[in-house]
C-alpha positions as YAML, in Angstrom:
chain: A
units: angstrom
residues:
- id: 1
  name: MET
  ca: [-141.82, 115.38, 78.52]
- id: 2
  name: SER
  ca: [-140.73, 111.82, 77.75]
- id: 3
  name: LYS
  ca: [-142.28, 109.97, 74.88]
- id: 4
  name: TYR
  ca: [-143.53, 106.40, 74.74]
- id: 5
  name: GLY
  ca: [-140.93, 103.77, 73.96]
- id: 6
  name: LEU
  ca: [-141.61, 101.71, 70.86]
- id: 7
  name: ASP
  ca: [-142.40, 98.09, 71.58]
- id: 8
  name: THR
  ca: [-143.04, 95.96, 68.51]
- id: 9
  name: ASP
  ca: [-142.55, 92.54, 70.06]
- id: 10
  name: ASP
  ca: [-146.02, 91.00, 70.19]
- id: 11
  name: GLY
  ca: [-144.71, 87.49, 70.43]
- id: 12
  name: GLN
  ca: [-146.22, 87.06, 66.97]
- id: 13
  name: VAL
  ca: [-144.24, 85.14, 64.37]
- id: 14
  name: ASN
  ca: [-145.43, 84.96, 60.78]
- id: 15
  name: TYR
  ca: [-145.55, 81.24, 60.05]
- id: 16
  name: GLY
  ca: [-146.94, 81.75, 56.56]
- id: 17
  name: LYS
  ca: [-149.99, 83.62, 57.92]
- id: 18
  name: ALA
  ca: [-151.08, 87.14, 57.13]
- id: 19
  name: ARG
  ca: [-150.51, 89.66, 59.94]
- id: 20
  name: PHE
  ca: [-152.99, 92.45, 60.66]
- id: 21
  name: ILE
  ca: [-152.51, 95.74, 62.48]
- id: 22
  name: VAL
  ca: [-155.04, 98.43, 63.42]
- id: 23
  name: PHE
  ca: [-153.65, 101.97, 63.64]
- id: 24
  name: GLY
  ca: [-155.88, 104.39, 65.54]
- id: 25
  name: VAL
  ca: [-154.91, 108.00, 64.81]
- id: 26
  name: GLY
  ca: [-156.04, 110.95, 66.94]
- id: 27
  name: GLY
  ca: [-158.70, 110.97, 69.64]
- id: 28
  name: GLY
  ca: [-161.45, 109.29, 67.62]
- id: 29
  name: GLY
  ca: [-159.11, 106.68, 66.23]
- id: 30
  name: GLY
  ca: [-157.72, 105.93, 69.68]
- id: 31
  name: ASN
  ca: [-161.22, 105.47, 71.08]
- id: 32
  name: ALA
  ca: [-162.12, 103.11, 68.24]
- id: 33
  name: VAL
  ca: [-159.05, 100.97, 68.84]
- id: 34
  name: GLU
  ca: [-159.70, 100.98, 72.60]
- id: 35
  name: HIS
  ca: [-163.20, 99.66, 71.87]
- id: 36
  name: MET
  ca: [-161.72, 96.76, 69.92]
- id: 37
  name: VAL
  ca: [-159.25, 95.98, 72.70]
- id: 38
  name: GLN
  ca: [-162.07, 95.93, 75.27]
- id: 39
  name: GLU
  ca: [-164.10, 93.60, 73.02]
- id: 40
  name: GLY
  ca: [-161.22, 91.12, 73.11]
- id: 41
  name: LEU
  ca: [-160.56, 90.75, 69.37]
- id: 42
  name: ASN
  ca: [-157.64, 88.36, 68.85]
- id: 43
  name: GLY
  ca: [-155.19, 87.90, 66.01]
- id: 44
  name: VAL
  ca: [-154.63, 91.63, 65.50]
- id: 45
  name: THR
  ca: [-152.05, 94.15, 66.74]
- id: 46
  name: PHE
  ca: [-153.43, 97.45, 68.08]
- id: 47
  name: VAL
  ca: [-151.67, 100.81, 67.96]
- id: 48
  name: ALA
  ca: [-152.81, 104.27, 69.05]
- id: 49
  name: ALA
  ca: [-151.00, 107.35, 67.75]
- id: 50
  name: ASN
  ca: [-151.83, 110.83, 68.99]
- id: 51
  name: THR
  ca: [-150.33, 114.27, 69.53]
- id: 52
  name: ASP
  ca: [-152.14, 114.40, 72.91]
- id: 53
  name: ARG
  ca: [-150.15, 112.60, 75.61]
- id: 54
  name: THR
  ca: [-153.00, 112.69, 78.13]
- id: 55
  name: ALA
  ca: [-155.38, 110.98, 75.69]
- id: 56
  name: LEU
  ca: [-152.83, 108.23, 75.12]
- id: 57
  name: ASP
  ca: [-152.33, 107.75, 78.85]
- id: 58
  name: ASN
  ca: [-156.07, 107.07, 79.24]
- id: 59
  name: LEU
  ca: [-155.98, 104.12, 76.81]
- id: 60
  name: THR
  ca: [-155.19, 100.48, 77.53]
- id: 61
  name: VAL
  ca: [-154.10, 99.89, 73.91]
- id: 62
  name: PRO
  ca: [-150.83, 97.87, 74.07]
- id: 63
  name: HIS
  ca: [-148.84, 100.02, 71.62]
- id: 64
  name: LYS
  ca: [-148.81, 103.83, 71.69]
- id: 65
  name: ILE
  ca: [-146.96, 106.43, 69.67]
- id: 66
  name: GLN
  ca: [-146.84, 110.04, 70.79]
- id: 67
  name: LEU
  ca: [-146.63, 112.14, 67.63]
- id: 68
  name: GLY
  ca: [-144.38, 115.15, 68.13]
- id: 69
  name: SER
  ca: [-142.36, 116.00, 71.20]
- id: 70
  name: GLU
  ca: [-144.81, 118.30, 73.00]
- id: 71
  name: GLY
  ca: [-147.73, 115.96, 73.67]
- id: 72
  name: LEU
  ca: [-150.23, 118.84, 73.85]
- id: 73
  name: GLY
  ca: [-152.38, 118.07, 70.80]
- id: 74
  name: ALA
  ca: [-152.62, 119.67, 67.38]
- id: 75
  name: GLY
  ca: [-155.08, 122.45, 68.23]
- id: 76
  name: GLY
  ca: [-157.55, 121.29, 65.60]
- id: 77
  name: ASN
  ca: [-155.05, 122.12, 62.86]
- id: 78
  name: PRO
  ca: [-154.51, 119.30, 60.32]
- id: 79
  name: GLU
  ca: [-151.24, 120.87, 59.19]
- id: 80
  name: GLU
  ca: [-149.91, 120.56, 62.73]
- id: 81
  name: GLY
  ca: [-151.10, 116.96, 62.87]
- id: 82
  name: ARG
  ca: [-149.34, 116.21, 59.59]
- id: 83
  name: ARG
  ca: [-146.13, 117.90, 60.72]
- id: 84
  name: TYR
  ca: [-146.01, 116.01, 64.02]
- id: 85
  name: ALA
  ca: [-146.65, 112.69, 62.24]
- id: 86
  name: GLU
  ca: [-143.87, 113.39, 59.76]
- id: 87
  name: GLU
  ca: [-141.51, 114.06, 62.68]
- id: 88
  name: ASP
  ca: [-142.16, 110.52, 63.89]
- id: 89
  name: GLU
  ca: [-142.39, 108.88, 60.49]
- id: 90
  name: ASP
  ca: [-139.54, 106.49, 61.31]
- id: 91
  name: GLU
  ca: [-141.39, 105.30, 64.42]
- id: 92
  name: ILE
  ca: [-144.56, 104.75, 62.39]
- id: 93
  name: ARG
  ca: [-142.56, 102.81, 59.82]
- id: 94
  name: SER
  ca: [-140.99, 100.62, 62.51]
- id: 95
  name: MET
  ca: [-144.39, 99.82, 63.97]
- id: 96
  name: LEU
  ca: [-145.77, 98.79, 60.58]
- id: 97
  name: ASP
  ca: [-142.81, 96.62, 59.68]
- id: 98
  name: GLY
  ca: [-143.68, 92.96, 59.15]
- id: 99
  name: TYR
  ca: [-147.44, 93.40, 58.67]
- id: 100
  name: ASN
  ca: [-149.44, 92.44, 55.57]
- id: 101
  name: MET
  ca: [-152.51, 94.58, 56.13]
- id: 102
  name: VAL
  ca: [-153.26, 97.74, 58.09]
- id: 103
  name: PHE
  ca: [-156.57, 99.29, 59.06]
- id: 104
  name: ILE
  ca: [-156.20, 103.03, 59.69]
- id: 105
  name: THR
  ca: [-159.03, 104.52, 61.76]
- id: 106
  name: ALA
  ca: [-159.52, 108.18, 62.58]
- id: 107
  name: GLY
  ca: [-162.11, 110.86, 63.11]
- id: 108
  name: MET
  ca: [-161.96, 113.31, 60.23]
- id: 109
  name: GLY
  ca: [-162.27, 117.05, 60.89]
- id: 110
  name: GLY
  ca: [-159.89, 117.52, 63.81]
- id: 111
  name: GLY
  ca: [-156.18, 118.18, 63.78]
- id: 112
  name: THR
  ca: [-154.44, 114.89, 64.47]
- id: 113
  name: GLY
  ca: [-156.77, 112.43, 62.75]
- id: 114
  name: THR
  ca: [-157.19, 114.54, 59.63]
- id: 115
  name: GLY
  ca: [-153.54, 115.51, 59.33]
- id: 116
  name: ALA
  ca: [-151.71, 112.41, 60.57]
- id: 117
  name: ALA
  ca: [-153.83, 109.59, 59.11]
- id: 118
  name: PRO
  ca: [-152.72, 110.35, 55.52]
- id: 119
  name: VAL
  ca: [-149.10, 110.22, 56.70]
- id: 120
  name: VAL
  ca: [-149.62, 106.73, 58.16]
- id: 121
  name: ALA
  ca: [-151.37, 105.68, 54.93]
- id: 122
  name: ARG
  ca: [-148.55, 106.98, 52.76]
- id: 123
  name: VAL
  ca: [-145.91, 105.17, 54.82]
- id: 124
  name: ALA
  ca: [-147.92, 101.94, 54.72]
- id: 125
  name: LYS
  ca: [-148.30, 102.08, 50.95]
- id: 126
  name: GLU
  ca: [-144.61, 102.82, 50.51]
- id: 127
  name: MET
  ca: [-143.97, 99.62, 52.46]
- id: 128
  name: GLY
  ca: [-146.28, 97.62, 50.20]
- id: 129
  name: ILE
  ca: [-148.86, 96.99, 52.93]
- id: 130
  name: LEU
  ca: [-152.52, 96.45, 51.99]
- id: 131
  name: THR
  ca: [-154.13, 99.60, 53.45]
- id: 132
  name: VAL
  ca: [-157.78, 100.17, 54.38]
- id: 133
  name: ALA
  ca: [-159.10, 103.31, 56.10]
- id: 134
  name: VAL
  ca: [-162.21, 103.35, 58.30]
- id: 135
  name: VAL
  ca: [-163.07, 106.95, 59.22]
- id: 136
  name: THR
  ca: [-165.90, 109.03, 60.64]
- id: 137
  name: THR
  ca: [-167.08, 112.49, 59.57]
- id: 138
  name: PRO
  ca: [-168.43, 115.14, 61.98]
- id: 139
  name: PHE
  ca: [-171.91, 115.91, 63.22]
- id: 140
  name: ASP
  ca: [-173.59, 118.87, 61.53]
- id: 141
  name: PHE
  ca: [-173.58, 120.81, 64.81]
- id: 142
  name: GLU
  ca: [-169.75, 120.77, 64.79]
- id: 143
  name: GLY
  ca: [-169.79, 123.41, 62.09]
- id: 144
  name: LYS
  ca: [-169.03, 123.84, 58.41]
- id: 145
  name: LYS
  ca: [-165.33, 124.47, 58.92]
- id: 146
  name: ARG
  ca: [-164.81, 121.12, 60.62]
- id: 147
  name: MET
  ca: [-166.92, 119.39, 57.96]
- id: 148
  name: LYS
  ca: [-164.85, 120.94, 55.17]
- id: 149
  name: SER
  ca: [-161.67, 119.83, 56.91]
- id: 150
  name: ALA
  ca: [-163.10, 116.32, 57.18]
- id: 151
  name: LYS
  ca: [-163.96, 116.19, 53.47]
- id: 152
  name: ASP
  ca: [-160.47, 117.34, 52.59]
- id: 153
  name: GLY
  ca: [-159.01, 114.63, 54.83]
- id: 154
  name: VAL
  ca: [-161.20, 111.93, 53.30]
- id: 155
  name: SER
  ca: [-160.18, 113.11, 49.83]
- id: 156
  name: GLN
  ca: [-156.48, 112.86, 50.73]
- id: 157
  name: LEU
  ca: [-156.91, 109.41, 52.25]
- id: 158
  name: THR
  ca: [-158.86, 108.13, 49.26]
- id: 159
  name: GLU
  ca: [-155.86, 108.83, 47.04]
- id: 160
  name: LEU
  ca: [-153.49, 106.95, 49.36]
- id: 161
  name: VAL
  ca: [-155.34, 103.83, 50.53]
- id: 162
  name: ASP
  ca: [-156.54, 100.73, 48.73]
- id: 163
  name: ALA
  ca: [-160.08, 101.10, 50.11]
- id: 164
  name: ILE
  ca: [-161.91, 103.49, 52.41]
- id: 165
  name: ILE
  ca: [-165.03, 103.09, 54.56]
- id: 166
  name: THR
  ca: [-166.68, 106.35, 55.66]
- id: 167
  name: ILE
  ca: [-169.15, 106.61, 58.55]
- id: 168
  name: PRO
  ca: [-171.05, 109.93, 58.90]
- id: 169
  name: ASN
  ca: [-171.64, 110.60, 62.60]
- id: 170
  name: GLN
  ca: [-174.70, 112.65, 61.61]
- id: 171
  name: LYS
  ca: [-176.50, 109.40, 60.79]
- id: 172
  name: LEU
  ca: [-176.22, 108.38, 64.43]
- id: 173
  name: LEU
  ca: [-178.71, 111.13, 65.30]
- id: 174
  name: LYS
  ca: [-181.24, 109.78, 62.83]
- id: 175
  name: ILE
  ca: [-180.89, 106.09, 63.62]
- id: 176
  name: TYR
  ca: [-180.16, 105.87, 67.35]
- id: 177
  name: LYS
  ca: [-182.36, 108.58, 68.86]
- id: 178
  name: GLN
  ca: [-183.37, 106.61, 71.92]
- id: 179
  name: ILE
  ca: [-179.93, 105.66, 73.27]
- id: 180
  name: SER
  ca: [-177.23, 107.68, 75.00]
- id: 181
  name: PHE
  ca: [-174.72, 109.74, 73.05]
- id: 182
  name: THR
  ca: [-171.85, 107.55, 74.26]
- id: 183
  name: ASP
  ca: [-173.62, 104.34, 73.23]
- id: 184
  name: ALA
  ca: [-174.41, 105.82, 69.82]
- id: 185
  name: LEU
  ca: [-170.74, 106.59, 69.22]
- id: 186
  name: LYS
  ca: [-169.93, 102.97, 70.05]
- id: 187
  name: LYS
  ca: [-172.18, 101.94, 67.16]
- id: 188
  name: ALA
  ca: [-169.78, 103.69, 64.82]
- id: 189
  name: ASP
  ca: [-166.85, 101.96, 66.53]
- id: 190
  name: ASP
  ca: [-168.63, 98.65, 65.93]
- id: 191
  name: VAL
  ca: [-168.31, 99.18, 62.18]
- id: 192
  name: LEU
  ca: [-164.52, 99.05, 62.51]
- id: 193
  name: LEU
  ca: [-164.75, 96.10, 64.89]
- id: 194
  name: HIS
  ca: [-166.83, 94.06, 62.45]
- id: 195
  name: ALA
  ca: [-164.73, 95.10, 59.47]
- id: 196
  name: VAL
  ca: [-161.51, 93.90, 61.08]
- id: 197
  name: SER
  ca: [-162.97, 90.76, 62.67]
- id: 198
  name: GLY
  ca: [-164.62, 89.86, 59.36]
- id: 199
  name: LEU
  ca: [-161.35, 90.15, 57.46]
- id: 200
  name: VAL
  ca: [-159.53, 88.11, 60.08]
- id: 201
  name: GLN
  ca: [-162.27, 85.49, 59.88]
- id: 202
  name: ILE
  ca: [-161.87, 85.21, 56.14]
- id: 203
  name: VAL
  ca: [-158.07, 85.10, 56.06]
- id: 204
  name: ASP
  ca: [-156.77, 83.95, 59.42]
- id: 205
  name: THR
  ca: [-157.05, 80.49, 60.93]
- id: 206
  name: ALA
  ca: [-157.65, 78.93, 64.30]
- id: 207
  name: ASP
  ca: [-154.65, 77.04, 65.63]
- id: 208
  name: ASN
  ca: [-156.47, 73.71, 65.65]
- id: 209
  name: VAL
  ca: [-157.71, 73.89, 62.05]
- id: 210
  name: VAL
  ca: [-155.87, 72.87, 58.89]
- id: 211
  name: ILE
  ca: [-156.56, 75.75, 56.46]
- id: 212
  name: ASN
  ca: [-155.36, 76.59, 52.97]
- id: 213
  name: THR
  ca: [-155.07, 80.35, 53.53]
- id: 214
  name: ASP
  ca: [-154.67, 82.58, 50.47]
- id: 215
  name: PHE
  ca: [-154.06, 86.19, 51.41]
- id: 216
  name: ARG
  ca: [-153.31, 87.02, 47.75]
- id: 217
  name: ASP
  ca: [-157.00, 86.58, 46.93]
- id: 218
  name: VAL
  ca: [-157.82, 89.17, 49.57]
- id: 219
  name: ARG
  ca: [-155.20, 91.54, 48.19]
- id: 220
  name: THR
  ca: [-156.58, 91.11, 44.67]
- id: 221
  name: ALA
  ca: [-160.11, 91.91, 45.80]
- id: 222
  name: MET
  ca: [-159.13, 94.75, 48.13]
- id: 223
  name: THR
  ca: [-156.88, 96.66, 45.76]
- id: 224
  name: ALA
  ca: [-159.77, 97.87, 43.60]
- id: 225
  name: LYS
  ca: [-159.46, 101.62, 44.23]
- id: 226
  name: GLY
  ca: [-162.47, 103.39, 45.69]
- id: 227
  name: TYR
  ca: [-164.95, 103.01, 48.53]
- id: 228
  name: ALA
  ca: [-165.60, 99.73, 50.26]
- id: 229
  name: MET
  ca: [-168.32, 98.05, 52.26]
- id: 230
  name: MET
  ca: [-168.06, 95.21, 54.73]
- id: 231
  name: GLY
  ca: [-171.05, 93.35, 56.11]
- id: 232
  name: ILE
  ca: [-171.93, 90.29, 58.16]
- id: 233
  name: GLY
  ca: [-175.41, 88.85, 57.84]
- id: 234
  name: ARG
  ca: [-176.87, 86.18, 60.13]
- id: 235
  name: ALA
  ca: [-180.08, 84.23, 59.64]
- id: 236
  name: SER
  ca: [-181.72, 80.90, 60.41]
- id: 237
  name: GLY
  ca: [-184.77, 78.96, 59.33]
- id: 238
  name: ASP
  ca: [-186.38, 78.95, 55.90]
- id: 239
  name: ASP
  ca: [-184.75, 81.17, 53.28]
- id: 240
  name: ARG
  ca: [-181.83, 81.76, 55.66]
- id: 241
  name: ALA
  ca: [-179.17, 81.99, 52.92]
- id: 242
  name: ARG
  ca: [-180.87, 84.78, 51.00]
- id: 243
  name: GLN
  ca: [-181.78, 86.66, 54.18]
- id: 244
  name: ALA
  ca: [-178.23, 86.49, 55.54]
- id: 245
  name: ALA
  ca: [-176.77, 87.69, 52.23]
- id: 246
  name: GLU
  ca: [-179.15, 90.64, 52.02]
- id: 247
  name: LYS
  ca: [-178.45, 91.61, 55.64]
- id: 248
  name: ALA
  ca: [-174.75, 91.53, 54.89]
- id: 249
  name: ILE
  ca: [-175.10, 94.25, 52.25]
- id: 250
  name: ARG
  ca: [-177.32, 96.53, 54.32]
- id: 251
  name: SER
  ca: [-176.14, 98.96, 56.98]
- id: 252
  name: PRO
  ca: [-177.85, 102.20, 57.95]
- id: 253
  name: LEU
  ca: [-174.65, 103.81, 59.24]
- id: 254
  name: LEU
  ca: [-172.44, 104.05, 56.20]
- id: 255
  name: ASP
  ca: [-171.87, 106.94, 53.86]
- id: 256
  name: ASP
  ca: [-173.98, 106.90, 50.71]
- id: 257
  name: ILE
  ca: [-172.30, 104.15, 48.72]
- id: 258
  name: ARG
  ca: [-173.53, 103.06, 45.33]
- id: 259
  name: LEU
  ca: [-173.93, 99.32, 45.74]
- id: 260
  name: GLU
  ca: [-173.34, 98.12, 42.21]
- id: 261
  name: ASN
  ca: [-170.47, 97.17, 39.93]
- id: 262
  name: ALA
  ca: [-168.15, 96.18, 42.79]
- id: 263
  name: LYS
  ca: [-164.74, 95.45, 41.32]
- id: 264
  name: GLY
  ca: [-163.74, 93.15, 44.16]
- id: 265
  name: LEU
  ca: [-165.98, 90.78, 46.10]
- id: 266
  name: LEU
  ca: [-165.04, 88.41, 48.92]
- id: 267
  name: VAL
  ca: [-167.78, 86.18, 50.28]
- id: 268
  name: ASN
  ca: [-167.36, 83.74, 53.13]
- id: 269
  name: ILE
  ca: [-170.16, 81.39, 54.22]
- id: 270
  name: THR
  ca: [-170.10, 79.75, 57.65]
- id: 271
  name: ALA
  ca: [-172.63, 77.09, 58.64]
- id: 272
  name: ALA
  ca: [-172.90, 73.68, 60.28]
- id: 273
  name: GLU
  ca: [-174.27, 72.30, 57.05]
- id: 274
  name: LEU
  ca: [-174.84, 74.01, 53.71]
- id: 275
  name: MET
  ca: [-177.74, 72.90, 51.54]
- id: 276
  name: MET
  ca: [-177.01, 72.33, 47.87]
- id: 277
  name: SER
  ca: [-179.14, 75.28, 46.74]
- id: 278
  name: GLU
  ca: [-177.87, 77.83, 49.28]
- id: 279
  name: PRO
  ca: [-174.63, 79.00, 47.60]
- id: 280
  name: GLU
  ca: [-176.59, 79.92, 44.49]
- id: 281
  name: GLU
  ca: [-179.21, 81.73, 46.58]
- id: 282
  name: ILE
  ca: [-176.44, 83.78, 48.18]
- id: 283
  name: ALA
  ca: [-174.87, 84.49, 44.79]
- id: 284
  name: GLU
  ca: [-178.27, 85.57, 43.46]
- id: 285
  name: ALA
  ca: [-178.75, 88.00, 46.35]
- id: 286
  name: LEU
  ca: [-175.29, 89.49, 45.79]
- id: 287
  name: SER
  ca: [-175.46, 89.62, 42.00]
- id: 288
  name: SER
  ca: [-176.91, 93.15, 42.01]
- id: 289
  name: ILE
  ca: [-173.79, 94.66, 43.58]
- id: 290
  name: ALA
  ca: [-171.00, 92.86, 41.68]
- id: 291
  name: ASP
  ca: [-169.31, 93.55, 38.35]
- id: 292
  name: LEU
  ca: [-169.87, 90.05, 36.99]
- id: 293
  name: GLU
  ca: [-167.85, 90.70, 33.83]
- id: 294
  name: GLU
  ca: [-164.64, 92.25, 35.18]
- id: 295
  name: GLY
  ca: [-164.81, 91.92, 38.97]
- id: 296
  name: ASN
  ca: [-162.54, 89.69, 41.05]
- id: 297
  name: ILE
  ca: [-164.97, 87.47, 42.95]
- id: 298
  name: PHE
  ca: [-163.96, 84.87, 45.55]
- id: 299
  name: TYR
  ca: [-166.24, 82.53, 47.49]
- id: 300
  name: GLY
  ca: [-165.48, 80.32, 50.46]
- id: 301
  name: TYR
  ca: [-167.34, 78.01, 52.81]
- id: 302
  name: VAL
  ca: [-166.35, 77.07, 56.33]
- id: 303
  name: GLN
  ca: [-168.14, 74.29, 58.17]
- id: 304
  name: ASP
  ca: [-168.66, 74.91, 61.88]
- id: 305
  name: GLU
  ca: [-170.84, 72.34, 63.62]
- id: 306
  name: SER
  ca: [-171.47, 74.69, 66.56]
- id: 307
  name: MET
  ca: [-173.59, 76.97, 64.34]
- id: 308
  name: GLY
  ca: [-176.73, 74.89, 64.61]
- id: 309
  name: ASP
  ca: [-179.39, 76.14, 62.18]
- id: 310
  name: GLU
  ca: [-177.74, 79.56, 61.76]
- id: 311
  name: ILE
  ca: [-175.77, 80.70, 58.73]
- id: 312
  name: HIS
  ca: [-173.29, 83.60, 58.57]
- id: 313
  name: VAL
  ca: [-172.48, 85.39, 55.34]
- id: 314
  name: THR
  ca: [-169.53, 87.79, 55.34]
- id: 315
  name: VAL
  ca: [-169.25, 90.15, 52.37]
- id: 316
  name: ILE
  ca: [-166.47, 92.54, 51.45]
- id: 317
  name: ALA
  ca: [-167.10, 94.65, 48.34]
- id: 318
  name: THR
  ca: [-164.55, 97.11, 46.96]
- id: 319
  name: GLY
  ca: [-164.12, 99.49, 44.04]
- id: 320
  name: LEU
  ca: [-167.43, 101.21, 44.84]
- id: 321
  name: THR
  ca: [-168.33, 104.87, 44.31]
- id: 322
  name: LEU
  ca: [-170.37, 107.43, 46.24]
- id: 323
  name: ASP
  ca: [-174.04, 107.52, 45.33]
- id: 324
  name: ASP
  ca: [-174.93, 110.97, 43.99]
- id: 325
  name: ARG
  ca: [-178.30, 109.92, 42.58]
- id: 326
  name: PRO
  ca: [-181.49, 111.54, 43.92]
- id: 327
  name: LYS
  ca: [-182.71, 109.53, 46.88]
- id: 328
  name: VAL
  ca: [-185.94, 107.59, 46.44]
- id: 329
  name: ALA
  ca: [-188.22, 107.63, 49.44]
- id: 330
  name: VAL
  ca: [-188.25, 104.03, 50.61]
- id: 331
  name: GLN
  ca: [-189.62, 102.97, 53.98]
- id: 332
  name: GLN
  ca: [-186.84, 101.18, 55.86]
- id: 333
  name: ALA
  ca: [-187.67, 97.93, 57.59]
- id: 334
  name: PRO
  ca: [-186.96, 97.80, 61.32]
- id: 335
  name: ILE
  ca: [-183.45, 96.67, 62.11]
- id: 336
  name: GLN
  ca: [-183.62, 93.82, 64.59]
- id: 337
  name: ASN
  ca: [-180.72, 91.67, 65.70]
- id: 338
  name: LEU
  ca: [-178.80, 92.87, 62.66]
- id: 339
  name: GLN
  ca: [-175.07, 93.10, 63.21]
- id: 340
  name: THR
  ca: [-173.30, 94.34, 60.15]
- id: 341
  name: ALA
  ca: [-169.97, 95.73, 59.27]
- id: 342
  name: PRO
  ca: [-169.79, 98.35, 56.50]
- id: 343
  name: ALA
  ca: [-172.51, 97.98, 53.92]
- id: 344
  name: GLY
  ca: [-174.59, 100.21, 51.68]
- id: 345
  name: HIS
  ca: [-177.18, 102.72, 52.83]
- id: 346
  name: VAL
  ca: [-179.95, 101.07, 50.79]
- id: 347
  name: SER
  ca: [-181.46, 97.65, 51.24]
- id: 348
  name: ALA
  ca: [-180.64, 94.84, 48.88]
- id: 349
  name: LEU
  ca: [-184.23, 94.96, 47.61]
- id: 350
  name: GLU
  ca: [-183.99, 98.67, 46.76]
- id: 351
  name: SER
  ca: [-180.60, 98.13, 45.16]
- id: 352
  name: ARG
  ca: [-182.01, 95.37, 43.02]
- id: 353
  name: GLN
  ca: [-184.97, 97.55, 41.96]
- id: 354
  name: GLN
  ca: [-182.61, 100.33, 40.91]
- id: 355
  name: ALA
  ca: [-180.43, 97.90, 39.01]
- id: 356
  name: GLN
  ca: [-183.46, 96.53, 37.15]
- id: 357
  name: GLN
  ca: [-184.37, 100.01, 35.95]
- id: 358
  name: ALA
  ca: [-180.88, 100.57, 34.57]
- id: 359
  name: GLN
  ca: [-180.13, 97.21, 32.97]
- id: 360
  name: PRO
  ca: [-181.48, 93.66, 32.60]
- id: 361
  name: GLN
  ca: [-181.35, 91.50, 35.67]
- id: 362
  name: ALA
  ca: [-177.85, 90.12, 36.20]
- id: 363
  name: GLN
  ca: [-177.40, 86.39, 36.04]
- id: 364
  name: SER
  ca: [-176.30, 84.52, 39.12]
- id: 365
  name: VAL
  ca: [-172.64, 84.69, 39.98]
- id: 366
  name: GLN
  ca: [-170.36, 82.31, 38.09]
- id: 367
  name: ALA
  ca: [-167.02, 82.88, 39.74]
- id: 368
  name: GLN
  ca: [-163.90, 80.90, 40.44]
- id: 369
  name: ALA
  ca: [-164.30, 80.18, 44.15]
- id: 370
  name: GLN
  ca: [-161.46, 80.20, 46.63]
- id: 371
  name: PRO
  ca: [-162.03, 78.76, 50.11]
- id: 372
  name: GLN
  ca: [-161.51, 81.25, 52.94]
- id: 373
  name: THR
  ca: [-161.18, 80.76, 56.65]
- id: 374
  name: ALA
  ca: [-162.65, 81.64, 59.99]
- id: 375
  name: PRO
  ca: [-161.56, 81.20, 63.60]
- id: 376
  name: GLN
  ca: [-162.80, 78.27, 65.67]
- id: 377
  name: VAL
  ca: [-164.12, 76.10, 62.87]
- id: 378
  name: LYS
  ca: [-163.94, 72.42, 62.17]
- id: 379
  name: THR
  ca: [-163.89, 71.49, 58.48]
- id: 380
  name: ARG
  ca: [-163.39, 73.45, 55.25]
- id: 381
  name: ILE
  ca: [-165.24, 72.67, 52.02]
- id: 382
  name: ASP
  ca: [-164.67, 74.44, 48.69]
- id: 383
  name: VAL
  ca: [-167.92, 76.22, 47.75]
- id: 384
  name: ASN
  ca: [-166.91, 76.16, 44.09]
- id: 385
  name: SER
  ca: [-168.05, 72.54, 43.87]
- id: 386
  name: TYR
  ca: [-171.52, 73.63, 44.97]
- id: 387
  name: LEU
  ca: [-171.66, 76.45, 42.45]
- id: 388
  name: LYS
  ca: [-170.43, 74.29, 39.57]
- id: 389
  name: SER
  ca: [-172.82, 71.46, 40.38]
- id: 390
  name: GLN
  ca: [-175.72, 73.89, 40.34]
- id: 391
  name: GLN
  ca: [-174.69, 75.14, 36.91]
- id: 392
  name: HIS
  ca: [-174.45, 71.58, 35.56]
- id: 393
  name: ASN
  ca: [-177.90, 70.76, 36.91]
- id: 394
  name: LYS
  ca: [-179.53, 73.67, 35.05]
...
């Protein structure tokens, strides 16, 4: 059976801009990438890699790699998935060539995703590419064997990537009981969508905007080994800055992440107009999750006059650990019109309460700010001037 030809010509030329690629591995990874393609996300290259030829044929993803020569799947065996990926390692390497950052997405527990995703991660790291994994773990009803395989796969990936975001499918059953199974799975795919679009918003630029892009700041923040969260909070009206920041660090879908002592923090604020007090309000809301002494913290502000009264706060926190503390019964507020990318499983209020029990309240963030970027914006202003002016006025 013939394999897919490798086509790496996207018509993209790197004119001093960072280039992003999303690599969907296995059935779950392919579906996640297909979801992003259907949503029309721009500025990113999409690739699906699978041992199952039929599954690849059903996707509209522009770039496809059949792993192994048979095209019949891996039979749920991660070792087979790994072996097939290693057979096509040169093709994987060719596809990754020229990119600055790769998102690897896969469903953990099966054969191809679990076995082949670590191969893609290893190749990417050997090429010096900033590597982030966004993966799902199985439902409980899929059995203990599949869950153990998933945990082993996550463990392998964690050692290979710069940051990893884990989404337990089991949480879909608890959170989205009243929607269809297919729509619930798309909620997990949305985490990847928001993670990638958020990063592109921070780093990439619209063609009609003059931007001072600094991908090295992103690399510095993202290379703190460990788990990561990515969130986008939106709010308007009174107290909008604090509300948006707290929404950005709250997501019910993510694995149990301990939201404190983040070693890397990227914050991008987008608004038509930013009030003088709002950057400090955002910093105050985020102070409970950051390592203020040793963490690499970068702030940016993008002015977009089309935003009206709304403010967007995008947060990327890295260098986090799993939360193995006993869970405190806290009633969760209803989630309404909240669109987040990866964030912690607890609210910002709960996180702050836990932090207060462990140590004195952290002071507001005093960080060297670096302006970041977003698509379709008008004017860029350095938020550091806001933060410094607030400190001088104290």
